[in-house]
């Protein structure tokens, strides 16, 4: 497998490979253009997002400033609001459904490193090589339809948040959250079920 295939498969990959440097360069150029546009330039902003993201629905709002790694791995549904100062580290895919609200300062991180130091360091690494000194891998994030993530929420690699769930402000989501749940805290835990219809 090449480095991109390793990355998307959730395996260790060289994040300094030229393919990723190219992705970052293209994204930085588009982000600079996007973040320089005024709020009123909605058509121009939509055009940039279509170039930046892997897929985007209708009625999508992404406030400035916005930061991402590659852009190409971000897929947004329709009726999505991303408030200001959000960061998407999209080394693997970030998939967001329809009717989703992300408050200010939400951070979605697909990339990570091994916890154990011996595993984290790249074996036989030498300065001056293209290989990164530590091992990196990335896992996809999925946010279902009808979700709302409060201000400052952090979502870690590999997490899925089920349809209709609400994540309280400041929560750190380390594990999957079932659908129709109110979840809060660090680490984030389900408090109760929501969206239940009384018959």
mmCIF file of N, CA and C in Angstrom, residues 84-136:
data_model
loop_
_atom_site.group_PDB
_atom_site.id
_atom_site.type_symbol
_atom_site.label_atom_id
_atom_site.label_comp_id
_atom_site.label_asym_id
_atom_site.label_seq_id
_atom_site.Cartn_x
_atom_site.Cartn_y
_atom_site.Cartn_z
ATOM 1 N N UNK A 84 -17.886 29.776 14.323
ATOM 2 C CA UNK A 84 -16.517 30.278 14.153
ATOM 3 C C UNK A 84 -15.493 29.501 14.971
ATOM 4 N N UNK A 85 -14.261 29.505 14.412
ATOM 5 C CA UNK A 85 -13.084 28.981 15.101
ATOM 6 C C UNK A 85 -13.114 27.472 15.297
ATOM 7 N N UNK A 86 -13.755 26.754 14.382
ATOM 8 C CA UNK A 86 -13.746 25.296 14.445
ATOM 9 C C UNK A 86 -12.534 24.740 13.702
ATOM 10 N N UNK A 87 -12.043 23.592 14.185
ATOM 11 C CA UNK A 87 -10.866 22.945 13.609
ATOM 12 C C UNK A 87 -11.200 21.503 13.268
ATOM 13 N N UNK A 88 -11.014 21.136 11.999
ATOM 14 C CA UNK A 88 -11.245 19.770 11.548
ATOM 15 C C UNK A 88 -9.903 19.190 11.090
ATOM 16 N N UNK A 89 -9.337 18.261 11.844
ATOM 17 C CA UNK A 89 -8.108 17.583 11.435
ATOM 18 C C UNK A 89 -8.525 16.351 10.643
ATOM 19 N N UNK A 90 -8.681 16.533 9.352
ATOM 20 C CA UNK A 90 -9.306 15.524 8.492
ATOM 21 C C UNK A 90 -8.276 14.664 7.759
ATOM 22 N N UNK A 91 -7.365 14.063 8.505
ATOM 23 C CA UNK A 91 -6.422 13.133 7.883
ATOM 24 C C UNK A 91 -7.149 11.878 7.414
ATOM 25 N N UNK A 92 -8.207 11.484 8.113
ATOM 26 C CA UNK A 92 -9.149 10.475 7.643
ATOM 27 C C UNK A 92 -10.491 11.197 7.466
ATOM 28 N N UNK A 93 -11.529 10.477 7.122
ATOM 29 C CA UNK A 93 -12.782 11.146 6.777
ATOM 30 C C UNK A 93 -13.526 11.686 7.993
ATOM 31 N N UNK A 94 -14.112 12.850 7.806
ATOM 32 C CA UNK A 94 -15.048 13.443 8.749
ATOM 33 C C UNK A 94 -16.371 13.568 8.005
ATOM 34 N N UNK A 95 -17.360 12.802 8.452
ATOM 35 C CA UNK A 95 -18.659 12.778 7.787
ATOM 36 C C UNK A 95 -19.712 13.343 8.729
ATOM 37 N N UNK A 96 -20.384 14.393 8.280
ATOM 38 C CA UNK A 96 -21.396 15.078 9.090
ATOM 39 C C UNK A 96 -22.722 15.011 8.341
ATOM 40 N N UNK A 97 -23.769 14.574 9.034
ATOM 41 C CA UNK A 97 -25.065 14.384 8.405
ATOM 42 C C UNK A 97 -25.838 15.665 8.169
ATOM 43 N N UNK A 98 -27.142 15.526 7.996
ATOM 44 C CA UNK A 98 -28.030 16.657 7.750
ATOM 45 C C UNK A 98 -28.524 17.254 9.068
ATOM 46 N N UNK A 99 -28.869 18.537 9.024
ATOM 47 C CA UNK A 99 -29.498 19.225 10.163
ATOM 48 C C UNK A 99 -28.613 19.188 11.412
ATOM 49 N N UNK A 100 -27.337 19.532 11.217
ATOM 50 C CA UNK A 100 -26.344 19.454 12.287
ATOM 51 C C UNK A 100 -25.858 20.852 12.657
ATOM 52 N N UNK A 101 -25.719 21.078 13.968
ATOM 53 C CA UNK A 101 -25.181 22.330 14.491
ATOM 54 C C UNK A 101 -23.873 22.054 15.220
ATOM 55 N N UNK A 102 -22.825 22.772 14.837
ATOM 56 C CA UNK A 102 -21.552 22.729 15.551
ATOM 57 C C UNK A 102 -21.277 24.128 16.085
ATOM 58 N N UNK A 103 -21.191 24.267 17.397
ATOM 59 C CA UNK A 103 -20.963 25.573 18.008
ATOM 60 C C UNK A 103 -19.508 26.005 17.833
ATOM 61 N N UNK A 104 -19.198 27.197 18.317
ATOM 62 C CA UNK A 104 -17.839 27.738 18.196
ATOM 63 C C UNK A 104 -16.823 26.835 18.881
ATOM 64 N N UNK A 105 -15.625 26.800 18.302
ATOM 65 C CA UNK A 105 -14.462 26.120 18.889
ATOM 66 C C UNK A 105 -14.588 24.601 18.968
ATOM 67 N N UNK A 106 -15.482 24.014 18.186
ATOM 68 C CA UNK A 106 -15.543 22.554 18.112
ATOM 69 C C UNK A 106 -14.295 22.054 17.377
ATOM 70 N N UNK A 107 -13.724 20.971 17.901
ATOM 71 C CA UNK A 107 -12.511 20.394 17.325
ATOM 72 C C UNK A 107 -12.740 18.917 17.025
ATOM 73 N N UNK A 108 -12.537 18.534 15.774
ATOM 74 C CA UNK A 108 -12.702 17.156 15.330
ATOM 75 C C UNK A 108 -11.342 16.635 14.886
ATOM 76 N N UNK A 109 -10.815 15.642 15.609
ATOM 77 C CA UNK A 109 -9.459 15.150 15.380
ATOM 78 C C UNK A 109 -9.485 13.703 14.900
ATOM 79 N N UNK A 110 -9.103 13.463 13.643
ATOM 80 C CA UNK A 110 -9.005 12.083 13.166
ATOM 81 C C UNK A 110 -7.610 11.500 13.376
ATOM 82 N N UNK A 111 -6.595 12.333 13.484
ATOM 83 C CA UNK A 111 -5.215 11.854 13.573
ATOM 84 C C UNK A 111 -4.793 11.661 15.027
ATOM 85 N N UNK A 112 -3.924 10.670 15.242
ATOM 86 C CA UNK A 112 -3.444 10.398 16.594
ATOM 87 C C UNK A 112 -2.120 9.645 16.523
ATOM 88 N N UNK A 113 -1.568 9.347 17.695
ATOM 89 C CA UNK A 113 -0.301 8.632 17.820
ATOM 90 C C UNK A 113 -0.431 7.573 18.903
ATOM 91 N N UNK A 114 0.383 6.509 18.873
ATOM 92 C CA UNK A 114 0.353 5.513 19.945
ATOM 93 C C UNK A 114 0.676 6.138 21.300
ATOM 94 N N UNK A 115 0.045 5.640 22.345
ATOM 95 C CA UNK A 115 0.277 6.150 23.695
ATOM 96 C C UNK A 115 1.636 5.706 24.216
ATOM 97 N N UNK A 116 1.989 4.449 23.984
ATOM 98 C CA UNK A 116 3.259 3.914 24.472
ATOM 99 C C UNK A 116 4.423 4.524 23.693
ATOM 100 N N UNK A 117 5.418 5.035 24.409
ATOM 101 C CA UNK A 117 6.529 5.738 23.769
ATOM 102 C C UNK A 117 7.272 4.864 22.773
ATOM 103 N N UNK A 118 7.534 3.605 23.133
ATOM 104 C CA UNK A 118 8.274 2.718 22.239
ATOM 105 C C UNK A 118 7.528 2.507 20.922
ATOM 106 N N UNK A 119 6.199 2.486 20.985
ATOM 107 C CA UNK A 119 5.407 2.350 19.764
ATOM 108 C C UNK A 119 5.274 3.682 19.030
ATOM 109 N N UNK A 120 5.296 4.775 19.785
ATOM 110 C CA UNK A 120 5.093 6.093 19.180
ATOM 111 C C UNK A 120 6.276 6.533 18.324
ATOM 112 N N UNK A 121 7.485 6.203 18.728
ATOM 113 C CA UNK A 121 8.664 6.611 17.975
ATOM 114 C C UNK A 121 8.893 5.707 16.770
ATOM 115 N N UNK A 122 9.247 6.291 15.637
ATOM 116 C CA UNK A 122 9.506 5.529 14.420
ATOM 117 C C UNK A 122 10.821 4.767 14.563
ATOM 118 N N UNK A 123 10.786 3.448 14.394
ATOM 119 C CA UNK A 123 12.029 2.661 14.537
ATOM 120 C C UNK A 123 13.092 3.094 13.522
ATOM 121 N N UNK A 124 14.342 3.172 13.998
ATOM 122 C CA UNK A 124 15.506 3.482 13.144
ATOM 123 C C UNK A 124 15.388 4.835 12.443
ATOM 124 N N UNK A 125 14.615 5.760 13.036
ATOM 125 C CA UNK A 125 14.483 7.087 12.425
ATOM 126 C C UNK A 125 15.801 7.845 12.481
ATOM 127 N N UNK A 126 16.108 8.589 11.407
ATOM 128 C CA UNK A 126 17.312 9.413 11.362
ATOM 129 C C UNK A 126 16.942 10.813 10.891
ATOM 130 N N UNK A 127 17.564 11.853 11.481
ATOM 131 C CA UNK A 127 17.296 13.223 11.033
ATOM 132 C C UNK A 127 17.638 13.396 9.556
ATOM 133 N N UNK A 128 16.881 14.275 8.906
ATOM 134 C CA UNK A 128 17.132 14.564 7.499
ATOM 135 C C UNK A 128 16.397 13.662 6.533
ATOM 136 N N UNK A 129 15.667 12.668 7.053
ATOM 137 C CA UNK A 129 14.894 11.797 6.177
ATOM 138 C C UNK A 129 13.479 12.353 6.032
ATOM 139 N N UNK A 130 12.770 11.876 5.018
ATOM 140 C CA UNK A 130 11.392 12.321 4.800
ATOM 141 C C UNK A 130 10.432 11.708 5.811
ATOM 142 N N UNK A 131 10.838 10.611 6.409
ATOM 143 C CA UNK A 131 9.989 9.937 7.396
ATOM 144 C C UNK A 131 9.843 10.805 8.643
ATOM 145 N N UNK A 132 8.640 10.832 9.223
ATOM 146 C CA UNK A 132 8.401 11.585 10.451
ATOM 147 C C UNK A 132 8.974 10.814 11.638
ATOM 148 N N UNK A 133 9.430 11.522 12.673
ATOM 149 C CA UNK A 133 10.100 10.864 13.797
ATOM 150 C C UNK A 133 9.152 10.042 14.668
ATOM 151 N N UNK A 134 7.851 10.295 14.560
ATOM 152 C CA UNK A 134 6.913 9.494 15.346
ATOM 153 C C UNK A 134 5.831 8.915 14.440
ATOM 154 N N UNK A 135 5.247 7.830 14.927
ATOM 155 C CA UNK A 135 4.218 7.149 14.154
ATOM 156 C C UNK A 135 2.874 7.862 14.292
ATOM 157 N N UNK A 136 2.159 7.907 13.189
ATOM 158 C CA UNK A 136 0.849 8.545 13.126
ATOM 159 C C UNK A 136 -0.139 7.597 12.469
#
